[in-house]
PDB file of C-alpha atoms in Angstrom:
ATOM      1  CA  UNK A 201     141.616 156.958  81.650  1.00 44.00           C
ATOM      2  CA  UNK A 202     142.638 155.660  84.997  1.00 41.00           C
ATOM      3  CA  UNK A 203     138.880 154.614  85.665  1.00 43.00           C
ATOM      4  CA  UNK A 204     138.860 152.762  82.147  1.00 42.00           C
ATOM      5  CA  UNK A 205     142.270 151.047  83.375  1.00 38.00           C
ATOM      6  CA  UNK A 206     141.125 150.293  86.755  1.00 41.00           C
ATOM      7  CA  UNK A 207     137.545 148.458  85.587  1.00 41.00           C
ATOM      8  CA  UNK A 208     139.795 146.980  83.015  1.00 39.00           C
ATOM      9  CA  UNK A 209     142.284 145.134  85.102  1.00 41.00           C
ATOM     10  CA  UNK A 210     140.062 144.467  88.304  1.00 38.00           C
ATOM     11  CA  UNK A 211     140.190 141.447  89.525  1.00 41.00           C
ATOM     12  CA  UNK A 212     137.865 139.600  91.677  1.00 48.00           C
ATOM     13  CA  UNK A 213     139.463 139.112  95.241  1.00 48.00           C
ATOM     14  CA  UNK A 214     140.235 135.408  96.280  1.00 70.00           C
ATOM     15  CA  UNK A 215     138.386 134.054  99.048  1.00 85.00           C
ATOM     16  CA  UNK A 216     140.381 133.119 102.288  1.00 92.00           C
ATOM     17  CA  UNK A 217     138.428 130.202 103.050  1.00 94.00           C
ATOM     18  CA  UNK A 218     140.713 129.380 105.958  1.00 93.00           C
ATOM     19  CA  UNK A 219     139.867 132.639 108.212  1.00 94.00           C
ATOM     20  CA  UNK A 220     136.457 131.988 107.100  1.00 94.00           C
ATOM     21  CA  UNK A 221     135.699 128.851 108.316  1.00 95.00           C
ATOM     22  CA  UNK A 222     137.585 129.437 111.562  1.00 95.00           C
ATOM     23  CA  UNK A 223     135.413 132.700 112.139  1.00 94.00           C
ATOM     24  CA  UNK A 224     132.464 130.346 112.252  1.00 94.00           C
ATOM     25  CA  UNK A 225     133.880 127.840 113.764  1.00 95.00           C
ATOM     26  CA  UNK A 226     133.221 125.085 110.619  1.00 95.00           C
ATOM     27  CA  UNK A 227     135.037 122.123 112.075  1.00 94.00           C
ATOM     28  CA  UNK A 228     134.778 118.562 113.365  1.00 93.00           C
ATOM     29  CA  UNK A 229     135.078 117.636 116.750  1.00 92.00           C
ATOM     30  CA  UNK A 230     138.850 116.954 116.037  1.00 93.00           C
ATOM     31  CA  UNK A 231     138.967 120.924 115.012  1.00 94.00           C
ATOM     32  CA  UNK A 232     140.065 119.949 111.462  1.00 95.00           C
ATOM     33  CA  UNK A 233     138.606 121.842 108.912  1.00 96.00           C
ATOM     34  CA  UNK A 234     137.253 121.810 105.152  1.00 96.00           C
ATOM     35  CA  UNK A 235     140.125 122.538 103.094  1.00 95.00           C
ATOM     36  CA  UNK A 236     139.983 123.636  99.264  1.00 95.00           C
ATOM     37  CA  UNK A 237     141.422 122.004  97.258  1.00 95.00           C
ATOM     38  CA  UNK A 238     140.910 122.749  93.618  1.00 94.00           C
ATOM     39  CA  UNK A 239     139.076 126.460  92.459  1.00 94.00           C
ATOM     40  CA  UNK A 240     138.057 126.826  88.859  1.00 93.00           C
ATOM     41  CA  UNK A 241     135.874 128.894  86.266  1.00 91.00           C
ATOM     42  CA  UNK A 242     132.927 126.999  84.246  1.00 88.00           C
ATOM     43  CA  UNK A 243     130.646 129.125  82.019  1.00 83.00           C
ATOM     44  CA  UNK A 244     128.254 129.478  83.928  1.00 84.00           C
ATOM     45  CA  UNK A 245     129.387 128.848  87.890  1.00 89.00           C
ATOM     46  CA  UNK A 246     132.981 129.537  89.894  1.00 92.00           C
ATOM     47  CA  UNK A 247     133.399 126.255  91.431  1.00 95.00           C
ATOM     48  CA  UNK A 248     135.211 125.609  94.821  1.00 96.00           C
ATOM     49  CA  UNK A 249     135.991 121.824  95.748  1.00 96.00           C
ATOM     50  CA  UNK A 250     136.691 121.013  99.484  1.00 97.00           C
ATOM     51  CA  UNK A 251     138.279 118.032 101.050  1.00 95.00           C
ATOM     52  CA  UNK A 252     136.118 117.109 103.920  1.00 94.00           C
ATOM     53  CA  UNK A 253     137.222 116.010 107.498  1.00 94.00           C
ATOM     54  CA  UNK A 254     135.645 113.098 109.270  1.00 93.00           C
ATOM     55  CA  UNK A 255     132.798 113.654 110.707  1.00 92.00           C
ATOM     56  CA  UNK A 256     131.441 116.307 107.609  1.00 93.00           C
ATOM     57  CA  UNK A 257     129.136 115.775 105.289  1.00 93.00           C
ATOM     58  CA  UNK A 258     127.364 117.725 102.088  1.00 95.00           C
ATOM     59  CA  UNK A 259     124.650 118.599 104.475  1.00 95.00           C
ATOM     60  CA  UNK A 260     127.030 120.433 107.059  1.00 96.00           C
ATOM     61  CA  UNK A 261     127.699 122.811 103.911  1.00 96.00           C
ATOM     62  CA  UNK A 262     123.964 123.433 102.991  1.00 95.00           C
ATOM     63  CA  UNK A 263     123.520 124.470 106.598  1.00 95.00           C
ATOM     64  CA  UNK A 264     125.682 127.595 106.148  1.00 96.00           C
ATOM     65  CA  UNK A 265     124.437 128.546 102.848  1.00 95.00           C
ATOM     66  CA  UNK A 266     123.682 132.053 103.667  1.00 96.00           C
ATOM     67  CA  UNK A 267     127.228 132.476 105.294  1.00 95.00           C
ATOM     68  CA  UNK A 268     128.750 130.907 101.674  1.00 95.00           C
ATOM     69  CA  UNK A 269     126.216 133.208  99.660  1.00 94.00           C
ATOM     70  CA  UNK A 270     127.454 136.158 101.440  1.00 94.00           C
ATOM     71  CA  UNK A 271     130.860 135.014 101.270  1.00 94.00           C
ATOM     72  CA  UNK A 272     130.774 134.641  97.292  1.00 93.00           C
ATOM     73  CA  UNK A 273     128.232 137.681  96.864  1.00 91.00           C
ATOM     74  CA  UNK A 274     125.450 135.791  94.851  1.00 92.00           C
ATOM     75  CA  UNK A 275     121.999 135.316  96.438  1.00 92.00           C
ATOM     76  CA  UNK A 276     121.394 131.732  97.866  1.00 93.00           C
ATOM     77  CA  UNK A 277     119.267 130.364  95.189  1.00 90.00           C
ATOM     78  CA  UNK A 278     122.265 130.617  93.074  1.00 90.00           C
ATOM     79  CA  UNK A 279     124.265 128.186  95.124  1.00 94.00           C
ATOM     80  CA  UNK A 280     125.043 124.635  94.349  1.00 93.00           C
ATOM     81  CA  UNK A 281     125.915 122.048  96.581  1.00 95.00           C
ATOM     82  CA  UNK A 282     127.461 118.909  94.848  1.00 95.00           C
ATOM     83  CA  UNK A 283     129.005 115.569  96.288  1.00 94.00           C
ATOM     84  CA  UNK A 284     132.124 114.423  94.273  1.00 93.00           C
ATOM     85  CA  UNK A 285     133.756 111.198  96.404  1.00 90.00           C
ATOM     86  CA  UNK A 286     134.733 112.357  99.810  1.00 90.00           C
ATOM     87  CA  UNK A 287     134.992 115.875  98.976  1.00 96.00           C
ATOM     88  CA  UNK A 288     132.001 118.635  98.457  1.00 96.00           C
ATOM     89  CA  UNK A 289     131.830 120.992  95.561  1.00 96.00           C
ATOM     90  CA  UNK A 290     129.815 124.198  96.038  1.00 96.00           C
ATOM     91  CA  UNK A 291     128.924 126.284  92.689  1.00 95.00           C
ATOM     92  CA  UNK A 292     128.355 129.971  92.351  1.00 93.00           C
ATOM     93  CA  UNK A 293     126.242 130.695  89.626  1.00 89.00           C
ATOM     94  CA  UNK A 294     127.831 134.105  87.170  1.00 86.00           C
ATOM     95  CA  UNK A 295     126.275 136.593  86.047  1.00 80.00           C
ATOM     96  CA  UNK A 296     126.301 134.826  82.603  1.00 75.00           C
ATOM     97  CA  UNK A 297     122.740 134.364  81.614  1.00 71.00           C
ATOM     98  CA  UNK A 298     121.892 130.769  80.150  1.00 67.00           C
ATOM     99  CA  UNK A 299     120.457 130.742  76.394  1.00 71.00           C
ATOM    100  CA  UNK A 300     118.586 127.909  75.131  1.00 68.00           C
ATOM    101  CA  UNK A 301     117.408 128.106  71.598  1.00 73.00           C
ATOM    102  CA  UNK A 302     113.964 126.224  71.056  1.00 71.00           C
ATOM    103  CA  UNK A 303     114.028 123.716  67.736  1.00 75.00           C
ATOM    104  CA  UNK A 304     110.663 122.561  67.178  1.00 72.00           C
ATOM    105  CA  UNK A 305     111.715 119.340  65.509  1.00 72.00           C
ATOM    106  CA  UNK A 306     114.549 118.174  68.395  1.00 73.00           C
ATOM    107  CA  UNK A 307     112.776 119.436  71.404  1.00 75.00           C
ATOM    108  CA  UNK A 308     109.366 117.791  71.066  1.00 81.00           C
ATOM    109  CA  UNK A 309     107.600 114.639  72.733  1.00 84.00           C
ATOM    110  CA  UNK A 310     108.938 111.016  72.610  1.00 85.00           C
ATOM    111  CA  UNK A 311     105.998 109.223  73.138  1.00 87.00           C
ATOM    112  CA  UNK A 312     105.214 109.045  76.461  1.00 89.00           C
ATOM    113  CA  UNK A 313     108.436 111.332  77.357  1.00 89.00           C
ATOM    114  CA  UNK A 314     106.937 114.939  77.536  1.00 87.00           C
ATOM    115  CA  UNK A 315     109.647 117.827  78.287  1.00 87.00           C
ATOM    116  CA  UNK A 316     108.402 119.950  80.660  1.00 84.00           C
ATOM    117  CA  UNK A 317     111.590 122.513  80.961  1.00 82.00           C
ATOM    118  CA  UNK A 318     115.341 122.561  81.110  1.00 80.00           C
ATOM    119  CA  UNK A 319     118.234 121.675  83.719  1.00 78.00           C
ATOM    120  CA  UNK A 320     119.588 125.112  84.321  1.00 70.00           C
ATOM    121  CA  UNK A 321     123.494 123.800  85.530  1.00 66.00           C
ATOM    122  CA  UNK A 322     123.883 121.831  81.614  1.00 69.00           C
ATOM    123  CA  UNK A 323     120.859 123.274  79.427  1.00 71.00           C
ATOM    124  CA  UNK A 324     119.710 120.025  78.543  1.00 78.00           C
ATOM    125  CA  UNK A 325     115.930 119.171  78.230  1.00 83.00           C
ATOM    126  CA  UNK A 326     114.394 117.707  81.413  1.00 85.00           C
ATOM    127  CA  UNK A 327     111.443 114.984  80.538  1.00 88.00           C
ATOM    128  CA  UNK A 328     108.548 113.876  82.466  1.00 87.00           C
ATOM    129  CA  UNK A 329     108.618 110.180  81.536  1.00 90.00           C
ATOM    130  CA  UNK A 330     104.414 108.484  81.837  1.00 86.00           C
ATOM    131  CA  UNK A 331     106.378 105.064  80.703  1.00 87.00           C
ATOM    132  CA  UNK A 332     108.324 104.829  83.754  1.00 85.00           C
ATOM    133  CA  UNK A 333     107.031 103.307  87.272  1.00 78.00           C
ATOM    134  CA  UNK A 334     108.623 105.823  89.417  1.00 80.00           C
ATOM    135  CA  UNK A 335     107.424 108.738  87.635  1.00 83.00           C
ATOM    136  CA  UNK A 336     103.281 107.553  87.798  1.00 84.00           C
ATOM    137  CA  UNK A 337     102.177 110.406  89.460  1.00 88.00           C
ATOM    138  CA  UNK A 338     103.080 114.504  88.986  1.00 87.00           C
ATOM    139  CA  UNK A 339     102.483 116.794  91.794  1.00 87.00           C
ATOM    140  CA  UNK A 340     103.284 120.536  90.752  1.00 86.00           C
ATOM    141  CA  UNK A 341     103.534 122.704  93.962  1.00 85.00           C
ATOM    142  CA  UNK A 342     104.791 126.147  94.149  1.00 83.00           C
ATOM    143  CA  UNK A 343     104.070 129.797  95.816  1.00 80.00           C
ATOM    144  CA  UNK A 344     101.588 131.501  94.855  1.00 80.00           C
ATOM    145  CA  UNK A 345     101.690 132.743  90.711  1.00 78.00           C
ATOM    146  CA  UNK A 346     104.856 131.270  90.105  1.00 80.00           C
ATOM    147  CA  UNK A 347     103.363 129.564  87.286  1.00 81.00           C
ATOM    148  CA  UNK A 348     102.031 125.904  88.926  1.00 84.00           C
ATOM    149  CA  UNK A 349      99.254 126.124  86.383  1.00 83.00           C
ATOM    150  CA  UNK A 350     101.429 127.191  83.670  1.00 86.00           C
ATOM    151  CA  UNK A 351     103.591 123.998  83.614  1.00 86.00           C
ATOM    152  CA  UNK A 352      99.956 122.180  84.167  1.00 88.00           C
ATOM    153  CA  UNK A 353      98.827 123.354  80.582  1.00 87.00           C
ATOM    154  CA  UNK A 354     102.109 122.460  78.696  1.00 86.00           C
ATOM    155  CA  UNK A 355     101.953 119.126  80.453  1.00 89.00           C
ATOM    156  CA  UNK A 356      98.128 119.012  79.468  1.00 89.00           C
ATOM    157  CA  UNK A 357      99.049 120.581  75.254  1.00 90.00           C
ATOM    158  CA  UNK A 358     101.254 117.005  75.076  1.00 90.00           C
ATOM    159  CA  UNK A 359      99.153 114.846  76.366  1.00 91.00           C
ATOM    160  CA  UNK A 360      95.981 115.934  74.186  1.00 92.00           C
ATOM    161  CA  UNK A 361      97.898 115.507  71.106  1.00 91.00           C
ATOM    162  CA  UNK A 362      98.248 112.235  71.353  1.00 92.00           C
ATOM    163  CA  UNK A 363      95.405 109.719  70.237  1.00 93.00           C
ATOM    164  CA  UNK A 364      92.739 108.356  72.484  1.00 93.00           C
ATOM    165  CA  UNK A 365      94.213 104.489  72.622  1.00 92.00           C
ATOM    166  CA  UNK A 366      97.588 106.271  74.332  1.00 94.00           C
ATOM    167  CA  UNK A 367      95.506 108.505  76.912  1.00 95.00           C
ATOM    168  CA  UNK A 368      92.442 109.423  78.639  1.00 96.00           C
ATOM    169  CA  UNK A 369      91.928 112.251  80.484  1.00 95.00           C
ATOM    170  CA  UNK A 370      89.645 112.799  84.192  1.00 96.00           C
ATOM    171  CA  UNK A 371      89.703 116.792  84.667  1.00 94.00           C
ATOM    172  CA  UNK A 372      88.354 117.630  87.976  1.00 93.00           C
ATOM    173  CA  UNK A 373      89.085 121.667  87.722  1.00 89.00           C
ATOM    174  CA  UNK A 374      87.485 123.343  90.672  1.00 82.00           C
ATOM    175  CA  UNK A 375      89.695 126.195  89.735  1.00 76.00           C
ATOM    176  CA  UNK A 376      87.350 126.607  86.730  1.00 75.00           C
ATOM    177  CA  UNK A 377      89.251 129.186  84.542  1.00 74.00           C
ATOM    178  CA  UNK A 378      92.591 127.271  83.609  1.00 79.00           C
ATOM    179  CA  UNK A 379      91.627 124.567  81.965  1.00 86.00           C
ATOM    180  CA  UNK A 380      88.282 124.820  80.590  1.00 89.00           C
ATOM    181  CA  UNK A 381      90.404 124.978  77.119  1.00 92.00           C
ATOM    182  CA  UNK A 382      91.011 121.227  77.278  1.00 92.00           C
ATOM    183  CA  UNK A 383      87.051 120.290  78.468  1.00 92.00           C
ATOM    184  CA  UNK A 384      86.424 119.306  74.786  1.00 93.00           C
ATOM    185  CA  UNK A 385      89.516 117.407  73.779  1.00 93.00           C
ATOM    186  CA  UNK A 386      89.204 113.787  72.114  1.00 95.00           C
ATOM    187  CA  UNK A 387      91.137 112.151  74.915  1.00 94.00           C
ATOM    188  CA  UNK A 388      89.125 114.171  77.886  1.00 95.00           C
ATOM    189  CA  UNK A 389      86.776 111.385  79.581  1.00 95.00           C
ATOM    190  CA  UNK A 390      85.352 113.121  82.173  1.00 95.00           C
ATOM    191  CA  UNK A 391      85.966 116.940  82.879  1.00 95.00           C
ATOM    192  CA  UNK A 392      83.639 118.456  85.916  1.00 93.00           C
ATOM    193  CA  UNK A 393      84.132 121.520  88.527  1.00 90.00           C
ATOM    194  CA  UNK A 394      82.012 119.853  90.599  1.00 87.00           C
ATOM    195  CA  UNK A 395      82.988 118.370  93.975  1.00 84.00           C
ATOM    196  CA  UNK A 396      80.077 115.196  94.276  1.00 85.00           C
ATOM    197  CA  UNK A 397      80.695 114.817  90.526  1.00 92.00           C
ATOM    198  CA  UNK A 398      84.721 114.778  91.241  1.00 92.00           C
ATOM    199  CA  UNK A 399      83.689 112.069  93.719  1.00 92.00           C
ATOM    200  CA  UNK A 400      81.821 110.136  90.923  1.00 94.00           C
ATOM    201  CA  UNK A 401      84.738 110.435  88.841  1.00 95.00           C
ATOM    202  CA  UNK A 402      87.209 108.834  91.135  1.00 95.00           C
ATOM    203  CA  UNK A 403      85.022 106.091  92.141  1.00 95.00           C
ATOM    204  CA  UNK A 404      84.783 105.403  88.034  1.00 96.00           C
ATOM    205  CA  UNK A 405      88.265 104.987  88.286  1.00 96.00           C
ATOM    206  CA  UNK A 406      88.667 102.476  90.896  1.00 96.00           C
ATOM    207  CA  UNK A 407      85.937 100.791  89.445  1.00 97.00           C
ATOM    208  CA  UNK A 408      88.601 100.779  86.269  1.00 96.00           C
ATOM    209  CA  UNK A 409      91.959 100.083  88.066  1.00 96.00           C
ATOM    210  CA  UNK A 410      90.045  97.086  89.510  1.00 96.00           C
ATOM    211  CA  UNK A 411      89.055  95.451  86.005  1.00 96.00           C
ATOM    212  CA  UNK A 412      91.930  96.098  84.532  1.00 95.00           C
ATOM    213  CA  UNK A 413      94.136  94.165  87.471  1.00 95.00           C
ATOM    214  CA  UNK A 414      91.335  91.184  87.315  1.00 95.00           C
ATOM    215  CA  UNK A 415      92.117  91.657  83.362  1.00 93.00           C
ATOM    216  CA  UNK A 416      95.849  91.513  83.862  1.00 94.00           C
ATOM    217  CA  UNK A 417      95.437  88.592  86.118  1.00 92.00           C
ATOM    218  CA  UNK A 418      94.138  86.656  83.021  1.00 93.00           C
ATOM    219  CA  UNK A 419      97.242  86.697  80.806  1.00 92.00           C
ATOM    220  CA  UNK A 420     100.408  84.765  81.424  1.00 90.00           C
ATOM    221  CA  UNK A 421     103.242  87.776  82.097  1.00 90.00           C
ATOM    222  CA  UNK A 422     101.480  90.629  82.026  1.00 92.00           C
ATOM    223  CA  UNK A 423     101.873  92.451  85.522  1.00 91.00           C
ATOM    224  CA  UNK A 424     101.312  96.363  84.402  1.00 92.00           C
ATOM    225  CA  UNK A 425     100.086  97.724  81.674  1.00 93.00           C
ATOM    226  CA  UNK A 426     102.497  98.176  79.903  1.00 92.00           C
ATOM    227  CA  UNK A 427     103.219  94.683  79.669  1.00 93.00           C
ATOM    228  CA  UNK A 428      99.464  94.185  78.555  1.00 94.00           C
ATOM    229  CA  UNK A 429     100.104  97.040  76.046  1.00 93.00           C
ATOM    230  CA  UNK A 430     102.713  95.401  74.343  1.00 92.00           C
ATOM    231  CA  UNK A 431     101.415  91.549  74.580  1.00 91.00           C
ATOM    232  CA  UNK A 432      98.082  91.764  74.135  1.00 92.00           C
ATOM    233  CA  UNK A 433      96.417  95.148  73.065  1.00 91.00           C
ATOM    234  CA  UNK A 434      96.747  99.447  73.520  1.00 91.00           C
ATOM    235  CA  UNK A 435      94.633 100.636  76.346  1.00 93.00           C
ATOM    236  CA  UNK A 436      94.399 103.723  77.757  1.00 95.00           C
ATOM    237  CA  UNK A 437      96.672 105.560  80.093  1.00 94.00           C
ATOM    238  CA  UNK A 438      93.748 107.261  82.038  1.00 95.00           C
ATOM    239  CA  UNK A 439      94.877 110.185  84.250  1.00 94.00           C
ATOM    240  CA  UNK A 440      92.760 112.061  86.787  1.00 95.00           C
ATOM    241  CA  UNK A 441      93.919 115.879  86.246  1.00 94.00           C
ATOM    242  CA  UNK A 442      93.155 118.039  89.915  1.00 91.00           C
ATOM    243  CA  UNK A 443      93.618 121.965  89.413  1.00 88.00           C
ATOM    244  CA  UNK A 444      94.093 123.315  93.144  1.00 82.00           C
ATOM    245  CA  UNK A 445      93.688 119.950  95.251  1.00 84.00           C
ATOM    246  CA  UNK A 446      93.655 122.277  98.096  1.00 81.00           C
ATOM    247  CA  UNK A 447      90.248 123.029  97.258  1.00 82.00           C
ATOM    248  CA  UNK A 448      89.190 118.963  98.355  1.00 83.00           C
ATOM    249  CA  UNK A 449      91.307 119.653 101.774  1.00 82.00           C
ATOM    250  CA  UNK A 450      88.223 119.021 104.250  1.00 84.00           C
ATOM    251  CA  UNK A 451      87.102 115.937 101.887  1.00 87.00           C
ATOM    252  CA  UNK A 452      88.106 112.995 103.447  1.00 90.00           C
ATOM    253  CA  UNK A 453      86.157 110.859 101.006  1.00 92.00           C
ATOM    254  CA  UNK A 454      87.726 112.319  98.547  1.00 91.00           C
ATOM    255  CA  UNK A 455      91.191 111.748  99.616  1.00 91.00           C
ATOM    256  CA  UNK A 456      90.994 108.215 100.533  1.00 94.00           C
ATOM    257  CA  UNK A 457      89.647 107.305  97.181  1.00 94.00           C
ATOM    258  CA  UNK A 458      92.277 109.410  95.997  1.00 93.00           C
ATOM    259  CA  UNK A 459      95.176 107.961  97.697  1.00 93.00           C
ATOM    260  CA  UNK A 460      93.533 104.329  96.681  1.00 94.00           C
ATOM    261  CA  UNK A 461      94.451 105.448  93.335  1.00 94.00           C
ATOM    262  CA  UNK A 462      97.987 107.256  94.205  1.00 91.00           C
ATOM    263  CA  UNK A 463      98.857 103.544  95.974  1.00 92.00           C
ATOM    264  CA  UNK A 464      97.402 101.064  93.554  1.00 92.00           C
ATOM    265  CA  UNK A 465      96.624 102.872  90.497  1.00 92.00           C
ATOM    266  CA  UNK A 466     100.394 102.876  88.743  1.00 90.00           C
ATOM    267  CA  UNK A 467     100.537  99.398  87.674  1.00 92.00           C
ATOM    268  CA  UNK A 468      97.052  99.624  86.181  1.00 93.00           C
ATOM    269  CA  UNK A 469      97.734 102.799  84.005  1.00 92.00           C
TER     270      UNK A 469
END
């Protein structure tokens, strides 16, 4: 009974901040240090707030993350760091384990919004927007089998469902296995896990980019295509698909067409 009673009523031990901060010696050059200032519970992180002394910044606190995971017993990936004004907020995720329930009907693509996952701190769906300038090219990096070509394929599932006037696909896969599902998709162009042929294909798609600008150049305020989609016809979004681009590494002439491409190719889809 007195072990049921003393699990029952434990409570987690407050953190002296104070003595921790001066063991390290976490202060400015005035030796003024952080001081919390607010402490709370959400659902899924304890939250500490800190008022900042001159001189301190967000990035002062991200240097002693292993000192604050230690400190709040969690392992460091489950840290946040957060700005809020002139103070910093650090996060400690719980042991409460996030559920997301999938609806086919909400959680689908928008267009040319695909989601590709979820934001772990508020559950909501994270997007991977083609429409948008800043978000023309997708590089998926990662150790190895932490699933790189898994998000690949999801990404790849979206984009083949939609019809050939939306998007085109150039599949250079030197990987071989992971995507030979898509090689005989509508909206596939080219597919090839060869390297001259991956050459070919890239130079098909400057040759592209470059009509397409002299095409744009024709029409009175159209500068991208999306402009040109929407005043004067649907073309193509074309994108070139590399599985494992380390395998081009010694390739120069691949890479400068390729960064041709990364540089110029947004604007002309």
């Amino acid at each position: 009974n007195y072990g049921n009673w003393f699990l029952s009523c434990w409570i987690e031990p407050k953190i002296d901040f104070n003595n921790l901060f001066k063991n390290i010696k976490f202060k400015n050059v005035d030796e003024v240090y952080p001081k919390l200032v607010d402490q709370r519970d959400e659902e899924y992180y304890r939250v500490f707030e800190f008022n900042v002394p001159i001189g301190f910044s967000i990035e002062d606190f991200k240097k002693k993350e292993d000192v604050f995971a230690q400190a709040l017993n969690v392992d460091v990936k489950d840290l946040r760091f957060e700005k809020k004004n002139y103070n910093v907020i650090i996060k400690a995720r719980n042991n409460k384990k996030p559920v997301f329930v999938f609806d086919e009907e909400i959680h689908n693509r928008k267009g040319f919004k695909m989601p590709i996952g979820i934001e772990l701190d508020t559950l909501k769906l994270r997007y991977w927007d083609l429409s948008d300038p800043a978000n023309a090219h997708c590089y998926i990096a990662g150790g190895t089998r932490c699933g790189k070509s898994t998000v690949l394929r999801l990404i790849m599932a979206q984009l083949v469902s939609m019809p050939k006037c939306d998007v085109n696909l150039d599949i250079l896969n030197e990987k071989i296995v992971d995507l030979i599902e898509f090689k005989d998709c509508k909206n596939v162009r080219n597919y090839t896990e060869n390297l001259d042929e991956a050459n070919d294909i890239l130079d098909d798609v400057i040759e592209e980019m470059n009509k397409r600008y002299k095409r744009f150049g024709k029409v009175k305020n159209v500068k991208n295509i999306w402009d040109y989609r929407k005043c004067i016809q649907k073309i193509p979004i074309r994108i070139v698909v590399i599985e494992e681009l380390s395998s081009y590494v010694d390739n120069k002439e691949f890479h400068k067409k390729l960064k041709n491409i990364a540089s110029r190719g947004a604007a002309a889809g």
